[in-house]
Short mmCIF file of C-alpha atoms in Angstrom, two decimals:
data_model
loop_
_atom_site.label_atom_id
_atom_site.label_comp_id
_atom_site.label_asym_id
_atom_site.label_seq_id
_atom_site.Cartn_x
_atom_site.Cartn_y
_atom_site.Cartn_z
CA MET H 1 -0.01 0.00 -0.03
CA THR H 2 1.24 3.45 -0.82
CA GLY H 3 2.79 5.28 2.21
CA PHE H 4 2.62 9.07 2.91
CA ASN H 5 6.03 10.11 2.02
CA GLU H 6 4.33 11.59 -1.14
CA PRO H 7 3.71 15.36 -1.69
CA ALA H 8 0.44 16.55 -0.36
CA SER H 9 -1.21 16.84 -3.74
CA THR H 10 -0.13 13.22 -4.68
CA GLN H 11 -1.49 12.06 -1.32
CA THR H 12 -4.90 13.63 -1.94
CA ALA H 13 -5.10 12.18 -5.42
CA LEU H 14 -4.14 8.66 -4.26
CA LEU H 15 -6.78 8.94 -1.58
CA LEU H 16 -9.35 9.81 -3.96
CA LEU H 17 -8.33 6.88 -6.12
CA GLY H 18 -8.50 4.62 -3.12
CA ARG H 19 -4.94 3.65 -3.47
CA GLY H 20 -3.67 5.53 -0.27
CA THR H 21 -4.21 5.30 3.36
CA ASP H 22 -4.70 7.91 6.06
CA ALA H 23 -4.07 6.89 9.67
CA GLY H 24 -6.57 9.55 10.74
CA SER H 25 -9.36 7.86 9.01
CA GLU H 26 -8.64 4.12 10.11
CA ARG H 27 -10.87 2.77 12.88
CA GLY H 28 -9.65 2.83 16.22
CA VAL H 29 -10.11 4.56 19.64
CA ASP H 30 -7.80 7.50 19.26
CA CYS H 31 -9.08 11.03 18.43
CA PRO H 32 -6.78 13.10 16.13
CA GLY H 33 -6.31 16.45 17.97
CA GLU H 34 -6.81 15.18 21.54
CA LEU H 35 -8.10 17.57 24.04
CA PRO H 36 -5.27 19.42 25.72
CA ALA H 37 -3.97 18.71 29.10
CA PRO H 38 -5.15 20.89 31.89
CA SER H 39 -3.13 23.97 32.02
CA ASP H 40 -2.27 23.43 35.79
CA PRO H 41 -0.04 20.36 36.21
CA ASP H 42 -1.01 20.19 39.90
CA LEU H 43 -4.58 19.60 39.47
CA VAL H 44 -4.38 15.77 40.10
CA ALA H 45 -2.50 16.50 43.45
CA ARG H 46 -4.99 19.13 44.30
CA ALA H 47 -7.96 16.90 43.63
CA THR H 48 -6.38 14.08 45.66
CA ALA H 49 -5.66 16.37 48.67
CA ALA H 50 -9.25 17.93 48.62
CA LYS H 51 -10.85 14.52 48.30
CA GLU H 52 -8.84 13.21 51.20
CA ALA H 53 -9.68 16.31 53.26
CA LEU H 54 -13.44 15.76 52.76
CA GLY H 55 -13.22 12.00 53.61
CA GLY H 56 -16.54 10.28 53.83
CA ASN H 57 -18.46 13.59 53.68
CA VAL H 58 -18.26 13.38 49.84
CA PHE H 59 -19.14 10.60 47.47
CA VAL H 60 -17.98 11.03 43.88
CA LEU H 61 -19.95 9.40 41.05
CA GLY H 62 -18.49 8.96 37.56
CA HIS H 63 -20.50 8.06 34.47
CA HIS H 64 -18.91 5.60 31.99
CA TYR H 65 -18.83 8.39 29.38
CA GLN H 66 -16.49 10.55 31.57
CA ARG H 67 -12.82 11.12 30.47
CA ASP H 68 -10.21 9.22 32.37
CA GLU H 69 -8.89 12.23 34.31
CA VAL H 70 -12.26 12.42 36.10
CA ILE H 71 -13.04 8.73 36.30
CA GLN H 72 -9.82 8.22 38.36
CA PHE H 73 -11.32 10.11 41.17
CA ALA H 74 -14.68 8.42 41.14
CA ASP H 75 -15.85 6.24 44.08
CA VAL H 76 -18.20 4.41 41.82
CA THR H 77 -18.71 4.28 37.95
CA GLY H 78 -21.60 3.24 36.16
CA ASP H 79 -24.58 4.20 33.91
CA SER H 80 -27.07 6.88 35.03
CA PHE H 81 -29.47 4.88 36.98
CA LYS H 82 -26.78 2.72 38.82
CA LEU H 83 -25.11 5.94 39.84
CA ALA H 84 -28.40 7.35 41.20
CA GLN H 85 -28.95 4.10 43.09
CA GLN H 86 -25.45 4.31 44.58
CA ALA H 87 -26.04 7.91 45.65
CA ALA H 88 -29.14 6.61 47.55
CA ALA H 89 -27.22 3.90 49.16
CA ARG H 90 -24.75 6.30 50.79
CA PRO H 91 -26.89 8.24 53.26
CA ASP H 92 -23.80 9.08 55.43
CA ALA H 93 -22.34 11.12 52.60
CA GLU H 94 -23.45 14.76 52.95
CA TYR H 95 -22.31 15.76 49.50
CA ILE H 96 -22.88 13.71 46.23
CA LEU H 97 -20.56 14.99 43.58
CA PHE H 98 -22.05 13.81 40.25
CA CYS H 99 -19.61 13.69 37.38
CA GLY H 100 -22.31 13.24 34.66
CA VAL H 101 -25.01 15.54 33.12
CA HIS H 102 -27.96 17.43 34.48
CA PHE H 103 -30.75 14.94 34.37
CA MET H 104 -28.44 12.36 36.07
CA ALA H 105 -27.83 14.75 39.21
CA GLU H 106 -31.59 15.43 39.22
CA SER H 107 -32.32 11.72 39.61
CA ALA H 108 -29.82 11.46 42.20
CA ASP H 109 -31.50 14.37 44.15
CA ILE H 110 -34.89 12.69 43.90
CA LEU H 111 -33.42 9.38 45.28
CA THR H 112 -31.25 10.75 48.08
CA GLY H 113 -32.19 12.11 51.54
CA GLU H 114 -33.10 15.62 52.32
CA HIS H 115 -29.77 16.02 54.36
CA GLN H 116 -27.70 15.36 51.26
CA GLN H 117 -26.71 17.81 48.59
CA VAL H 118 -26.16 16.78 44.93
CA ILE H 119 -23.41 18.76 43.06
CA LEU H 120 -22.77 19.09 39.38
CA PRO H 121 -19.31 20.35 38.89
CA ASP H 122 -20.44 22.33 35.58
CA LEU H 123 -24.08 23.38 35.35
CA ALA H 124 -23.64 23.69 31.55
CA ALA H 125 -23.27 19.73 31.38
CA GLY H 126 -26.71 19.03 29.89
CA CYS H 127 -27.97 16.44 27.52
CA SER H 128 -29.33 17.30 24.12
CA MET H 129 -31.62 14.30 24.10
CA ALA H 130 -33.26 15.28 27.48
CA ASP H 131 -33.70 18.93 26.30
CA MET H 132 -35.60 17.59 23.11
CA ALA H 133 -38.66 17.02 25.39
CA THR H 134 -39.80 20.09 27.44
CA ALA H 135 -42.60 19.99 29.91
CA SER H 136 -44.89 22.30 27.87
CA GLN H 137 -44.31 20.25 24.78
CA VAL H 138 -45.30 16.99 26.59
CA GLU H 139 -48.24 18.54 28.09
CA GLN H 140 -49.42 19.75 24.52
CA CYS H 141 -48.88 16.17 23.28
CA TRP H 142 -51.05 14.71 26.13
CA GLU H 143 -53.77 17.31 25.20
CA ASP H 144 -53.61 16.04 21.64
CA LEU H 145 -54.09 12.46 22.88
CA GLN H 146 -56.90 13.52 25.10
CA ARG H 147 -58.55 15.42 22.12
CA VAL H 148 -58.50 12.20 20.01
CA GLY H 149 -59.84 10.17 23.00
CA ILE H 150 -56.74 7.97 23.64
CA ALA H 151 -55.12 9.46 26.61
CA ASP H 152 -57.06 7.29 28.91
CA VAL H 153 -55.72 4.07 27.43
CA THR H 154 -52.18 5.35 27.01
CA VAL H 155 -49.39 4.84 29.49
CA PRO H 156 -46.52 7.22 29.30
CA VAL H 157 -42.95 5.82 29.67
CA THR H 158 -39.91 7.90 29.86
CA TYR H 159 -36.22 6.90 29.40
CA MET H 160 -34.02 7.76 32.29
CA ASN H 161 -32.38 10.21 30.13
CA SER H 162 -35.17 12.85 30.64
CA THR H 163 -35.49 15.71 32.90
CA ALA H 164 -37.26 15.67 36.33
CA ALA H 165 -40.16 17.46 34.91
CA ILE H 166 -40.83 14.70 32.30
CA LYS H 167 -40.28 12.03 35.04
CA GLY H 168 -42.82 13.92 37.17
CA PHE H 169 -45.29 14.08 34.20
CA VAL H 170 -45.04 10.48 33.69
CA GLY H 171 -45.40 9.67 37.38
CA ARG H 172 -48.56 11.89 37.46
CA GLU H 173 -50.10 10.08 34.63
CA GLY H 174 -49.66 6.59 35.95
CA GLY H 175 -46.49 5.74 34.04
CA LEU H 176 -42.86 4.68 34.76
CA VAL H 177 -39.26 5.33 34.01
CA CYS H 178 -37.11 2.90 32.10
CA THR H 179 -33.35 2.31 31.30
CA SER H 180 -31.84 0.77 28.20
CA SER H 181 -31.49 -2.52 30.09
CA ASN H 182 -35.06 -2.74 31.33
CA ALA H 183 -36.93 -1.14 28.53
CA GLU H 184 -38.58 -4.29 27.41
CA ARG H 185 -39.93 -5.05 30.80
CA ALA H 186 -41.13 -1.51 31.25
CA LEU H 187 -43.10 -1.67 27.99
CA ARG H 188 -44.53 -5.03 28.94
CA TRP H 189 -45.82 -3.45 32.20
CA ALA H 190 -47.19 -0.60 30.44
CA TYR H 191 -49.18 -2.79 27.98
CA ASP H 192 -50.47 -4.67 31.05
CA HIS H 193 -51.87 -1.38 32.30
CA GLY H 194 -53.05 0.25 28.91
CA GLU H 195 -53.47 -0.24 25.16
CA LYS H 196 -50.91 2.25 23.99
CA VAL H 197 -47.58 3.71 25.12
CA LEU H 198 -46.31 7.27 24.89
CA PHE H 199 -42.36 6.89 24.82
CA LEU H 200 -40.17 9.76 25.67
CA PRO H 201 -37.83 11.26 24.68
CA ASP H 202 -35.68 8.76 22.57
CA GLN H 203 -37.40 7.44 19.58
CA HIS H 204 -34.69 4.85 18.82
CA LEU H 205 -34.79 2.99 22.10
CA GLY H 206 -38.58 2.87 21.98
CA ARG H 207 -38.75 1.70 18.29
CA ASN H 208 -35.87 -0.91 18.82
CA THR H 209 -37.51 -2.40 21.88
CA MET H 210 -40.89 -2.56 20.13
CA VAL H 211 -39.55 -4.42 17.10
CA ARG H 212 -36.73 -6.41 18.44
CA GLU H 213 -38.04 -7.42 22.01
CA LEU H 214 -41.77 -7.19 21.76
CA GLY H 215 -42.35 -8.45 18.11
CA TYR H 216 -44.26 -5.43 16.81
CA SER H 217 -43.84 -3.94 13.36
CA LEU H 218 -42.42 -0.69 12.33
CA ASP H 219 -46.06 0.31 11.16
CA ASP H 220 -47.15 -0.03 14.82
CA CYS H 221 -44.96 3.02 15.62
CA ALA H 222 -46.01 6.64 15.07
CA LEU H 223 -43.48 9.46 15.34
CA TYR H 224 -44.71 12.48 17.23
CA ASN H 225 -42.85 15.73 16.24
CA PRO H 226 -43.45 18.37 19.02
CA HIS H 227 -42.66 21.11 16.65
CA LYS H 228 -45.62 20.25 14.33
CA PRO H 229 -49.32 20.65 15.00
CA ASN H 230 -50.89 17.40 16.40
CA GLY H 231 -47.11 16.06 16.21
CA GLY H 232 -47.32 16.06 12.34
CA LEU H 233 -49.75 13.09 12.65
CA THR H 234 -53.37 12.70 11.76
CA ASP H 235 -55.86 11.80 14.38
CA GLU H 236 -56.22 8.30 12.74
CA GLU H 237 -52.40 7.76 12.90
CA LEU H 238 -52.49 8.45 16.56
CA ARG H 239 -55.33 6.08 17.22
CA ASN H 240 -53.90 3.29 15.17
CA ALA H 241 -50.45 3.46 16.75
CA LYS H 242 -49.48 0.91 19.39
CA ILE H 243 -46.61 3.16 20.53
CA ILE H 244 -46.23 6.95 19.98
CA LEU H 245 -42.62 7.74 19.87
CA TRP H 246 -41.22 11.23 20.73
CA LYS H 247 -38.98 12.73 18.13
CA GLY H 248 -35.80 12.74 20.00
CA HIS H 249 -32.43 11.05 19.84
CA CYS H 250 -28.94 10.82 21.23
CA SER H 251 -26.54 13.07 19.30
CA VAL H 252 -23.65 10.74 19.92
CA HIS H 253 -25.52 7.40 19.04
CA GLY H 254 -27.21 8.97 16.10
CA ARG H 255 -23.81 9.44 14.31
CA PHE H 256 -23.57 5.53 13.75
CA THR H 257 -24.89 4.52 10.38
CA LEU H 258 -25.58 1.42 8.32
CA GLU H 259 -22.68 2.36 6.15
CA CYS H 260 -20.59 2.32 9.21
CA VAL H 261 -21.53 -1.25 9.73
CA GLU H 262 -21.12 -2.39 6.22
CA GLU H 263 -17.68 -0.77 5.86
CA MET H 264 -16.43 -2.35 9.06
CA ARG H 265 -17.49 -5.84 7.93
CA ARG H 266 -15.79 -5.15 4.67
CA LEU H 267 -12.62 -4.25 6.50
CA ASP H 268 -12.76 -7.05 8.88
CA PRO H 269 -15.07 -10.08 8.04
CA GLU H 270 -14.61 -11.55 11.44
CA VAL H 271 -15.53 -8.36 13.40
CA ASN H 272 -18.47 -8.52 15.96
CA ILE H 273 -20.58 -5.46 15.65
CA MET H 274 -21.94 -4.28 19.08
CA VAL H 275 -24.17 -1.13 19.48
CA HIS H 276 -26.27 0.63 22.07
CA PRO H 277 -30.13 0.53 21.49
CA GLU H 278 -30.13 4.38 21.08
CA CYS H 279 -28.65 3.90 17.68
CA LYS H 280 -31.00 3.97 14.53
CA HIS H 281 -33.12 1.02 13.85
CA GLU H 282 -31.27 0.01 10.73
CA VAL H 283 -27.92 -0.03 12.59
CA VAL H 284 -29.36 -2.00 15.35
CA ALA H 285 -30.88 -4.56 12.90
CA ALA H 286 -27.48 -5.00 11.19
CA ALA H 287 -25.53 -5.47 14.41
CA ASP H 288 -24.44 -8.77 16.07
CA TYR H 289 -25.02 -7.56 19.57
CA VAL H 290 -27.19 -4.83 21.06
CA GLY H 291 -27.37 -3.67 24.64
CA SER H 292 -27.00 -1.20 27.35
CA THR H 293 -23.60 0.20 28.58
CA GLU H 294 -23.31 -2.21 31.29
CA TYR H 295 -24.28 -5.01 28.79
CA ILE H 296 -21.39 -3.90 26.45
CA ILE H 297 -18.93 -3.90 29.11
CA LYS H 298 -19.97 -7.36 30.31
CA ARG H 299 -19.90 -8.69 26.82
CA LEU H 300 -16.38 -7.48 26.30
CA GLU H 301 -15.33 -9.04 29.61
CA GLU H 302 -16.51 -12.41 28.44
CA ALA H 303 -15.17 -12.09 24.89
CA GLU H 304 -12.61 -14.57 23.68
CA PRO H 305 -8.97 -13.28 23.53
CA GLY H 306 -8.20 -12.35 19.94
CA SER H 307 -11.75 -11.63 19.00
CA SER H 308 -12.41 -8.43 17.02
CA TRP H 309 -15.18 -5.87 18.08
CA ALA H 310 -16.48 -2.61 16.59
CA VAL H 311 -18.48 -0.76 19.31
CA GLY H 312 -21.02 1.87 18.73
CA THR H 313 -21.18 3.95 21.71
CA GLU H 314 -19.46 6.94 23.31
CA LEU H 315 -15.71 7.14 22.63
CA ASN H 316 -14.56 7.56 26.08
CA LEU H 317 -15.98 4.29 27.12
CA VAL H 318 -14.81 2.37 23.99
CA ARG H 319 -11.25 3.73 24.42
CA ARG H 320 -11.23 2.79 28.17
CA LEU H 321 -12.45 -0.82 27.33
CA ALA H 322 -9.79 -1.11 24.64
CA ASN H 323 -7.16 -0.25 27.05
CA ARG H 324 -8.58 -2.62 29.55
CA PHE H 325 -8.62 -5.61 27.23
CA PRO H 326 -5.55 -5.47 25.05
CA ASP H 327 -5.97 -9.09 24.23
CA LYS H 328 -8.90 -8.13 22.13
CA LYS H 329 -9.18 -5.88 19.05
CA ILE H 330 -11.72 -3.19 20.04
CA SER H 331 -12.40 -0.24 17.91
CA PHE H 332 -14.92 2.49 17.45
CA LEU H 333 -17.61 1.76 14.82
CA ASP H 334 -17.39 5.09 13.07
CA LYS H 335 -14.09 6.30 11.72
CA THR H 336 -14.95 9.76 12.66
CA VAL H 337 -14.62 9.63 16.51
CA CYS H 338 -16.81 11.71 18.72
CA TYR H 339 -17.01 12.42 22.40
CA CYS H 340 -20.30 13.51 24.14
CA SER H 341 -19.66 17.10 24.15
CA THR H 342 -21.86 17.80 27.10
CA MET H 343 -20.54 15.08 29.21
CA ASN H 344 -16.93 16.16 28.60
CA ARG H 345 -17.82 19.60 30.04
CA ILE H 346 -17.03 17.83 33.40
CA ASP H 347 -13.31 18.08 33.27
CA LEU H 348 -10.52 17.99 35.92
CA PRO H 349 -10.46 21.71 36.43
CA HIS H 350 -14.21 21.91 37.38
CA LEU H 351 -13.86 18.65 39.45
CA VAL H 352 -10.93 20.37 41.58
CA TRP H 353 -12.88 23.54 41.76
CA ALA H 354 -16.06 21.94 43.16
CA LEU H 355 -13.96 19.69 45.68
CA GLU H 356 -11.95 22.77 46.97
CA GLU H 357 -15.06 24.84 47.28
CA LEU H 358 -16.54 22.10 49.55
CA VAL H 359 -13.27 22.22 51.66
CA ALA H 360 -13.56 25.86 52.01
CA GLY H 361 -17.09 25.38 53.34
CA ARG H 362 -18.95 26.47 50.27
CA VAL H 363 -21.30 24.19 48.47
CA PRO H 364 -21.39 24.99 44.72
CA ASN H 365 -23.83 24.10 41.88
CA THR H 366 -26.26 22.28 43.92
CA ILE H 367 -29.05 20.39 41.86
CA THR H 368 -32.50 20.59 43.67
CA VAL H 369 -35.74 19.22 42.30
CA ASP H 370 -38.93 20.96 43.68
CA PRO H 371 -40.83 18.74 46.09
CA ALA H 372 -44.09 18.28 43.90
CA THR H 373 -42.07 17.20 40.78
CA ALA H 374 -39.76 15.05 42.90
CA ALA H 375 -42.71 13.22 44.46
CA TYR H 376 -44.32 12.42 41.05
CA ALA H 377 -40.92 11.38 39.61
CA ARG H 378 -40.19 9.26 42.57
CA GLU H 379 -43.55 7.32 41.81
CA ALA H 380 -42.29 6.78 38.27
CA LEU H 381 -39.01 5.62 39.46
CA ASP H 382 -40.55 3.41 42.22
CA ARG H 383 -42.79 1.59 39.48
CA MET H 384 -39.60 0.88 37.56
CA LEU H 385 -37.82 -0.47 40.65
CA ALA H 386 -40.84 -2.80 41.23
CA LEU H 387 -40.62 -4.30 37.87
CA PRO H 388 -40.29 -8.26 38.07
#
């Protein structure tokens, strides 16, 4: 294969002809143009000292998608719901420092005691998916369902990746929360209690679960667009749908395409394709394995040495798994690597700042859910926890 000692113009021509290679476009887990190191070289020592000074008064939670510089200080790592559960299981910790995004910290506040304070190191760390369903939009959708006479037989189900306001709405209307690992059980519960489901806010998880796990067809799914009157649907389409999917998605998992899968199989016929159920339906249908973040980790733990894997989920996790299992070939499914930009707002400087503020007796960036919303949201979470 032609190398890259050629002049730039020759390199470009060879690439266009398919006769050259570009290391920056090959599958892997490294991001060209890595994020710069923190400007203060003493940040690790400062974080260590502050955490030691706080002792058991602080409990640091780190989501799987966080960068390694933050994860090294986490007392527990996991997905959003596992971390919220872990926060609730530590009643002695006065401060819960959540290295994740806003909706996760809200869930932790709902599940922890009144004497505990949940802290998000950067209040700008949000979630684009959660922001795709606002309380006013969902209320308007429910009014549309009431107008066409189906609200009474519709059970709302919201993904964990939603705001406290949406969880509160779902709890108030008799629905429940789900995660990517228990979405099938949640939907079965919903159909035991109603005829239809309104699924918020990730259309792909809802669609993939309906078709792959429950055996429904794509024709049973209607997509509600909150930016259009009546969701862009006719009254008949609403009445005929078994599940009304909200038009929301994950910006990271939405990047993976069927072309990514097909190209990876051409490059490596032995590859195992594994993706998160937040991916598009055609990507999930073409994959070998589909599952939650915890499922992906467990599958790679159990994989045969020497096996090849292309993983469709957030880059920080994929790279961490590649480093953890060097006896397996693990790469990012897309050749254009991408971090979750909002998750990566929680960096080492923000973590150090939050810890040192606590040492100084100041509590920064507390996340508090109002009592009424929290009560309804807790009902929706409790229904999920009671699933068989």
